[in-house]
Amino acid sequence: MNSLINRFFIYSKKYLTLSSALLLSFIFITVFIIPLFPQDSHRILFTISYTIIFILSALAVRDNQKRVALFALAVIAVQWISLILNMPVLFKISLPINFLFFLMIVGIFIVQIARAENVTLLVLMESISGYLLLGICFSIMVALLETLKPNSFNFNKISDTVNQNILYNIEYMYFSFISFTSTGYGDFLPLVPAAKSLSILISISGQLYIAIIIAMIVGKYLNKS
């Protein structure tokens, strides 16, 4: 059994580009496609999509795949148990766990990009995936803050009747990416000091990520030239 697992990870390293392409595809589906479906189906669709992203993220890393895969399986188990058994406490616990996993993957992608000798298709896909995953990370933090301290943002003024487990996947993600890109339409606002601090962190992180990644990619391209 152990030899089969080792062989699986050996083959997965040979197809990193395919794994990264699938990962980027499902991230795009999560952020841009699933919100188009009816809201009643969002919770199950996001859970399925996150599960696939967890698995593909473990396959897209080059080092310590087994440890990342074990972490991914633990995150998947917590998420599905909280969904099937409808356990609010476990749901709250799953939020910081999801955040830590995505943040770890973003960090791994940044290290992989920094170690890459040339600017390849794989490097570009890792850069885009890392950017979108970081936005998802912050949407989870917004969800966690709003779950622990309701009315930290003015989400309830727009949709009071929407279930919170559905809401965090739409409005929370929308607010996070709008702040992440420093667009700021002003329809959703932080109301308490913790929410305002988190919003500042989201805005600064988005700009820093772009500056760092672009600097690394341009540097590698110039060195190759």
Short mmCIF file of N, CA, C and O in Angstrom, two decimals, residues 91-170:
data_model
loop_
_atom_site.label_atom_id
_atom_site.label_comp_id
_atom_site.label_asym_id
_atom_site.label_seq_id
_atom_site.Cartn_x
_atom_site.Cartn_y
_atom_site.Cartn_z
N PHE A 91 -18.35 23.83 11.91
CA PHE A 91 -18.27 24.73 10.76
C PHE A 91 -17.36 25.92 11.08
O PHE A 91 -16.53 26.33 10.25
N LYS A 92 -17.48 26.48 12.29
CA LYS A 92 -16.62 27.59 12.68
C LYS A 92 -15.16 27.15 12.79
O LYS A 92 -14.25 27.90 12.45
N ILE A 93 -14.96 25.91 13.25
CA ILE A 93 -13.59 25.40 13.37
C ILE A 93 -12.98 25.19 11.99
O ILE A 93 -11.78 25.39 11.78
N SER A 94 -13.82 24.79 11.02
CA SER A 94 -13.31 24.52 9.67
C SER A 94 -12.81 25.78 8.98
O SER A 94 -11.93 25.70 8.11
N LEU A 95 -13.34 26.94 9.33
CA LEU A 95 -12.95 28.17 8.67
C LEU A 95 -11.47 28.50 8.86
O LEU A 95 -10.75 28.71 7.88
N PRO A 96 -10.95 28.57 10.11
CA PRO A 96 -9.51 28.84 10.25
C PRO A 96 -8.63 27.73 9.69
O PRO A 96 -7.52 27.99 9.22
N ILE A 97 -9.11 26.48 9.72
CA ILE A 97 -8.34 25.37 9.15
C ILE A 97 -8.22 25.55 7.63
O ILE A 97 -7.15 25.38 7.05
N ASN A 98 -9.34 25.90 6.99
CA ASN A 98 -9.31 26.16 5.55
C ASN A 98 -8.37 27.32 5.23
O ASN A 98 -7.60 27.26 4.25
N PHE A 99 -8.44 28.36 6.06
CA PHE A 99 -7.58 29.53 5.84
C PHE A 99 -6.11 29.14 5.92
O PHE A 99 -5.31 29.53 5.06
N LEU A 100 -5.75 28.37 6.93
CA LEU A 100 -4.35 27.97 7.10
C LEU A 100 -3.88 27.11 5.93
O LEU A 100 -2.74 27.25 5.46
N PHE A 101 -4.74 26.23 5.45
CA PHE A 101 -4.34 25.38 4.32
C PHE A 101 -4.10 26.21 3.07
O PHE A 101 -3.07 26.06 2.39
N PHE A 102 -5.05 27.08 2.73
CA PHE A 102 -4.89 27.91 1.54
C PHE A 102 -3.67 28.83 1.66
O PHE A 102 -2.94 29.03 0.68
N LEU A 103 -3.48 29.39 2.85
CA LEU A 103 -2.33 30.26 3.05
C LEU A 103 -1.03 29.50 2.89
O LEU A 103 -0.06 30.02 2.32
N MET A 104 -1.00 28.26 3.36
CA MET A 104 0.19 27.42 3.20
C MET A 104 0.46 27.16 1.72
O MET A 104 1.61 27.23 1.26
N ILE A 105 -0.58 26.88 0.95
CA ILE A 105 -0.42 26.62 -0.47
C ILE A 105 0.10 27.86 -1.19
O ILE A 105 0.98 27.78 -2.06
N VAL A 106 -0.42 29.03 -0.82
CA VAL A 106 0.05 30.28 -1.43
C VAL A 106 1.53 30.47 -1.13
O VAL A 106 2.32 30.83 -2.02
N GLY A 107 1.93 30.22 0.12
CA GLY A 107 3.34 30.33 0.48
C GLY A 107 4.21 29.36 -0.30
O GLY A 107 5.31 29.72 -0.75
N ILE A 108 3.73 28.13 -0.47
CA ILE A 108 4.48 27.13 -1.25
C ILE A 108 4.62 27.57 -2.70
O ILE A 108 5.70 27.44 -3.29
N PHE A 109 3.56 28.11 -3.27
CA PHE A 109 3.63 28.59 -4.66
C PHE A 109 4.64 29.72 -4.81
O PHE A 109 5.39 29.77 -5.79
N ILE A 110 4.67 30.63 -3.85
CA ILE A 110 5.63 31.74 -3.92
C ILE A 110 7.06 31.21 -3.87
O ILE A 110 7.94 31.66 -4.61
N VAL A 111 7.31 30.23 -3.00
CA VAL A 111 8.64 29.63 -2.91
C VAL A 111 8.98 28.91 -4.22
O VAL A 111 10.11 29.01 -4.73
N GLN A 112 8.03 28.18 -4.79
CA GLN A 112 8.28 27.47 -6.06
C GLN A 112 8.57 28.44 -7.18
O GLN A 112 9.43 28.19 -8.04
N ILE A 113 7.85 29.56 -7.20
CA ILE A 113 8.11 30.58 -8.23
C ILE A 113 9.49 31.18 -8.04
O ILE A 113 10.22 31.41 -9.02
N ALA A 114 9.87 31.43 -6.80
CA ALA A 114 11.19 32.02 -6.53
C ALA A 114 12.31 31.06 -6.92
O ALA A 114 13.37 31.51 -7.37
N ARG A 115 12.11 29.76 -6.77
CA ARG A 115 13.14 28.78 -7.09
C ARG A 115 13.21 28.44 -8.58
O ARG A 115 14.20 27.87 -9.02
N ALA A 116 12.17 28.77 -9.32
CA ALA A 116 12.15 28.44 -10.75
C ALA A 116 13.25 29.20 -11.48
O ALA A 116 13.48 30.38 -11.22
N GLU A 117 13.92 28.51 -12.39
CA GLU A 117 15.01 29.13 -13.14
C GLU A 117 14.49 29.97 -14.30
O GLU A 117 15.09 30.99 -14.65
N ASN A 118 13.40 29.54 -14.91
CA ASN A 118 12.86 30.24 -16.06
C ASN A 118 11.38 30.54 -15.86
O ASN A 118 10.71 29.91 -15.03
N VAL A 119 10.88 31.48 -16.63
CA VAL A 119 9.45 31.80 -16.62
C VAL A 119 8.76 30.82 -17.56
O VAL A 119 8.85 30.94 -18.79
N THR A 120 8.07 29.87 -17.00
CA THR A 120 7.38 28.85 -17.79
C THR A 120 5.87 28.97 -17.59
O THR A 120 5.39 29.78 -16.79
N LEU A 121 5.14 28.16 -18.34
CA LEU A 121 3.68 28.14 -18.19
C LEU A 121 3.31 27.73 -16.77
O LEU A 121 2.35 28.27 -16.19
N LEU A 122 4.06 26.80 -16.19
CA LEU A 122 3.80 26.37 -14.83
C LEU A 122 3.96 27.52 -13.85
O LEU A 122 3.15 27.69 -12.93
N VAL A 123 4.99 28.32 -14.01
CA VAL A 123 5.23 29.47 -13.13
C VAL A 123 4.08 30.47 -13.23
O VAL A 123 3.60 31.00 -12.22
N LEU A 124 3.62 30.72 -14.44
CA LEU A 124 2.52 31.67 -14.63
C LEU A 124 1.23 31.16 -14.00
O LEU A 124 0.49 31.92 -13.36
N MET A 125 0.96 29.87 -14.15
CA MET A 125 -0.25 29.30 -13.55
C MET A 125 -0.17 29.33 -12.04
O MET A 125 -1.17 29.61 -11.35
N GLU A 126 1.00 29.04 -11.48
CA GLU A 126 1.16 29.11 -10.02
C GLU A 126 0.98 30.54 -9.52
O GLU A 126 0.42 30.75 -8.44
N SER A 127 1.43 31.52 -10.29
CA SER A 127 1.27 32.91 -9.90
C SER A 127 -0.20 33.30 -9.83
O SER A 127 -0.65 33.92 -8.85
N ILE A 128 -0.96 32.93 -10.86
CA ILE A 128 -2.38 33.26 -10.89
C ILE A 128 -3.15 32.50 -9.82
O ILE A 128 -4.01 33.06 -9.13
N SER A 129 -2.83 31.21 -9.66
CA SER A 129 -3.50 30.40 -8.64
C SER A 129 -3.24 30.95 -7.25
O SER A 129 -4.15 31.03 -6.41
N GLY A 130 -1.98 31.35 -6.99
CA GLY A 130 -1.65 31.92 -5.70
C GLY A 130 -2.41 33.19 -5.42
O GLY A 130 -2.88 33.41 -4.29
N TYR A 131 -2.57 34.02 -6.43
CA TYR A 131 -3.30 35.28 -6.27
C TYR A 131 -4.77 35.01 -5.92
O TYR A 131 -5.32 35.60 -4.98
N LEU A 132 -5.40 34.13 -6.67
CA LEU A 132 -6.82 33.84 -6.43
C LEU A 132 -7.02 33.11 -5.10
O LEU A 132 -8.00 33.36 -4.39
N LEU A 133 -6.10 32.20 -4.76
CA LEU A 133 -6.21 31.50 -3.48
C LEU A 133 -6.05 32.44 -2.31
O LEU A 133 -6.69 32.27 -1.27
N LEU A 134 -5.19 33.45 -2.46
CA LEU A 134 -5.03 34.43 -1.39
C LEU A 134 -6.31 35.23 -1.20
O LEU A 134 -6.69 35.54 -0.06
N GLY A 135 -7.00 35.53 -2.31
CA GLY A 135 -8.29 36.20 -2.19
C GLY A 135 -9.32 35.32 -1.48
O GLY A 135 -10.10 35.81 -0.66
N ILE A 136 -9.31 34.01 -1.79
CA ILE A 136 -10.20 33.08 -1.10
C ILE A 136 -9.85 33.00 0.38
O ILE A 136 -10.73 32.91 1.24
N CYS A 137 -8.55 33.02 0.68
CA CYS A 137 -8.09 33.02 2.08
C CYS A 137 -8.75 34.14 2.87
O CYS A 137 -9.28 33.93 3.97
N PHE A 138 -8.72 35.34 2.30
CA PHE A 138 -9.26 36.49 3.02
C PHE A 138 -10.78 36.44 3.09
O PHE A 138 -11.37 36.95 4.05
N SER A 139 -11.43 35.84 2.09
CA SER A 139 -12.88 35.69 2.18
C SER A 139 -13.25 34.77 3.34
O SER A 139 -14.27 34.98 4.01
N ILE A 140 -12.42 33.78 3.61
CA ILE A 140 -12.64 32.89 4.75
C ILE A 140 -12.44 33.65 6.06
O ILE A 140 -13.19 33.46 7.03
N MET A 141 -11.45 34.54 6.10
CA MET A 141 -11.22 35.34 7.31
C MET A 141 -12.39 36.30 7.55
O MET A 141 -12.80 36.50 8.70
N VAL A 142 -12.92 36.87 6.49
CA VAL A 142 -14.10 37.73 6.62
C VAL A 142 -15.28 36.91 7.15
O VAL A 142 -16.03 37.36 8.04
N ALA A 143 -15.44 35.69 6.62
CA ALA A 143 -16.52 34.81 7.07
C ALA A 143 -16.35 34.47 8.55
O ALA A 143 -17.32 34.47 9.32
N LEU A 144 -15.10 34.18 8.95
CA LEU A 144 -14.85 33.82 10.34
C LEU A 144 -15.15 34.99 11.27
O LEU A 144 -15.78 34.81 12.33
N LEU A 145 -14.72 36.19 10.89
CA LEU A 145 -14.98 37.37 11.73
C LEU A 145 -16.47 37.64 11.84
O LEU A 145 -16.98 37.92 12.94
N GLU A 146 -17.18 37.53 10.72
CA GLU A 146 -18.61 37.77 10.74
C GLU A 146 -19.36 36.68 11.51
O GLU A 146 -20.41 36.95 12.13
N THR A 147 -18.82 35.47 11.50
CA THR A 147 -19.45 34.37 12.24
C THR A 147 -19.24 34.54 13.75
O THR A 147 -20.16 34.33 14.54
N LEU A 148 -18.02 34.92 14.13
CA LEU A 148 -17.72 35.09 15.55
C LEU A 148 -18.31 36.38 16.11
O LEU A 148 -18.73 36.42 17.27
N LYS A 149 -18.33 37.43 15.28
CA LYS A 149 -18.84 38.71 15.73
C LYS A 149 -19.78 39.26 14.67
O LYS A 149 -19.35 40.01 13.78
N PRO A 150 -21.06 38.88 14.73
CA PRO A 150 -22.02 39.32 13.70
C PRO A 150 -22.08 40.83 13.59
O PRO A 150 -21.81 41.57 14.54
N ASN A 151 -22.42 41.29 12.39
CA ASN A 151 -22.55 42.70 12.08
C ASN A 151 -21.21 43.45 12.14
O ASN A 151 -21.19 44.66 12.36
N SER A 152 -20.12 42.71 11.93
CA SER A 152 -18.83 43.38 11.78
C SER A 152 -18.77 44.13 10.47
O SER A 152 -18.02 45.10 10.31
N PHE A 153 -19.57 43.67 9.49
CA PHE A 153 -19.73 44.34 8.20
C PHE A 153 -21.23 44.59 8.00
O PHE A 153 -22.06 44.09 8.77
N ASN A 154 -21.58 45.36 6.99
CA ASN A 154 -22.99 45.66 6.75
C ASN A 154 -23.63 44.71 5.76
O ASN A 154 -24.49 45.10 4.97
N PHE A 155 -23.22 43.43 5.78
CA PHE A 155 -23.81 42.45 4.88
C PHE A 155 -25.30 42.27 5.14
O PHE A 155 -26.08 42.10 4.22
N ASN A 156 -25.70 42.27 6.42
CA ASN A 156 -27.09 41.98 6.77
C ASN A 156 -28.04 43.06 6.30
O ASN A 156 -29.24 42.83 6.18
N LYS A 157 -27.52 44.24 5.98
CA LYS A 157 -28.40 45.31 5.51
C LYS A 157 -28.92 45.03 4.10
O LYS A 157 -29.93 45.57 3.69
N ILE A 158 -28.17 44.20 3.36
CA ILE A 158 -28.55 43.90 1.99
C ILE A 158 -29.33 42.60 1.89
O ILE A 158 -30.26 42.47 1.11
N SER A 159 -28.95 41.59 2.69
CA SER A 159 -29.63 40.29 2.60
C SER A 159 -29.78 39.70 4.00
O SER A 159 -28.97 38.91 4.44
N ASP A 160 -30.81 40.12 4.70
CA ASP A 160 -31.03 39.66 6.07
C ASP A 160 -31.48 38.21 6.12
O ASP A 160 -31.25 37.52 7.11
N THR A 161 -32.17 37.75 5.09
CA THR A 161 -32.79 36.43 5.15
C THR A 161 -31.92 35.33 4.59
O THR A 161 -32.30 34.17 4.63
N VAL A 162 -30.75 35.66 4.05
CA VAL A 162 -29.89 34.64 3.45
C VAL A 162 -29.17 33.86 4.53
O VAL A 162 -28.64 34.44 5.47
N ASN A 163 -29.14 32.55 4.38
CA ASN A 163 -28.45 31.70 5.34
C ASN A 163 -26.97 32.03 5.39
O ASN A 163 -26.34 32.25 4.35
N GLN A 164 -26.40 32.11 6.59
CA GLN A 164 -25.00 32.52 6.73
C GLN A 164 -24.04 31.57 6.02
O GLN A 164 -23.02 32.00 5.49
N ASN A 165 -24.36 30.28 6.03
CA ASN A 165 -23.45 29.33 5.38
C ASN A 165 -23.42 29.53 3.87
O ASN A 165 -22.45 29.17 3.22
N ILE A 166 -24.50 30.06 3.32
CA ILE A 166 -24.52 30.38 1.90
C ILE A 166 -23.90 31.76 1.67
O ILE A 166 -23.13 31.97 0.75
N LEU A 167 -24.20 32.69 2.55
CA LEU A 167 -23.80 34.08 2.37
C LEU A 167 -22.29 34.25 2.29
O LEU A 167 -21.79 35.02 1.49
N TYR A 168 -21.55 33.51 3.13
CA TYR A 168 -20.12 33.77 3.19
C TYR A 168 -19.42 33.40 1.89
O TYR A 168 -18.35 33.90 1.58
N ASN A 169 -20.04 32.57 1.08
CA ASN A 169 -19.43 32.17 -0.18
C ASN A 169 -19.67 33.20 -1.29
O ASN A 169 -19.04 33.13 -2.32
N ILE A 170 -20.58 34.10 -1.09
CA ILE A 170 -20.92 35.06 -2.13
C ILE A 170 -20.47 36.47 -1.73
O ILE A 170 -19.48 36.99 -2.23
#
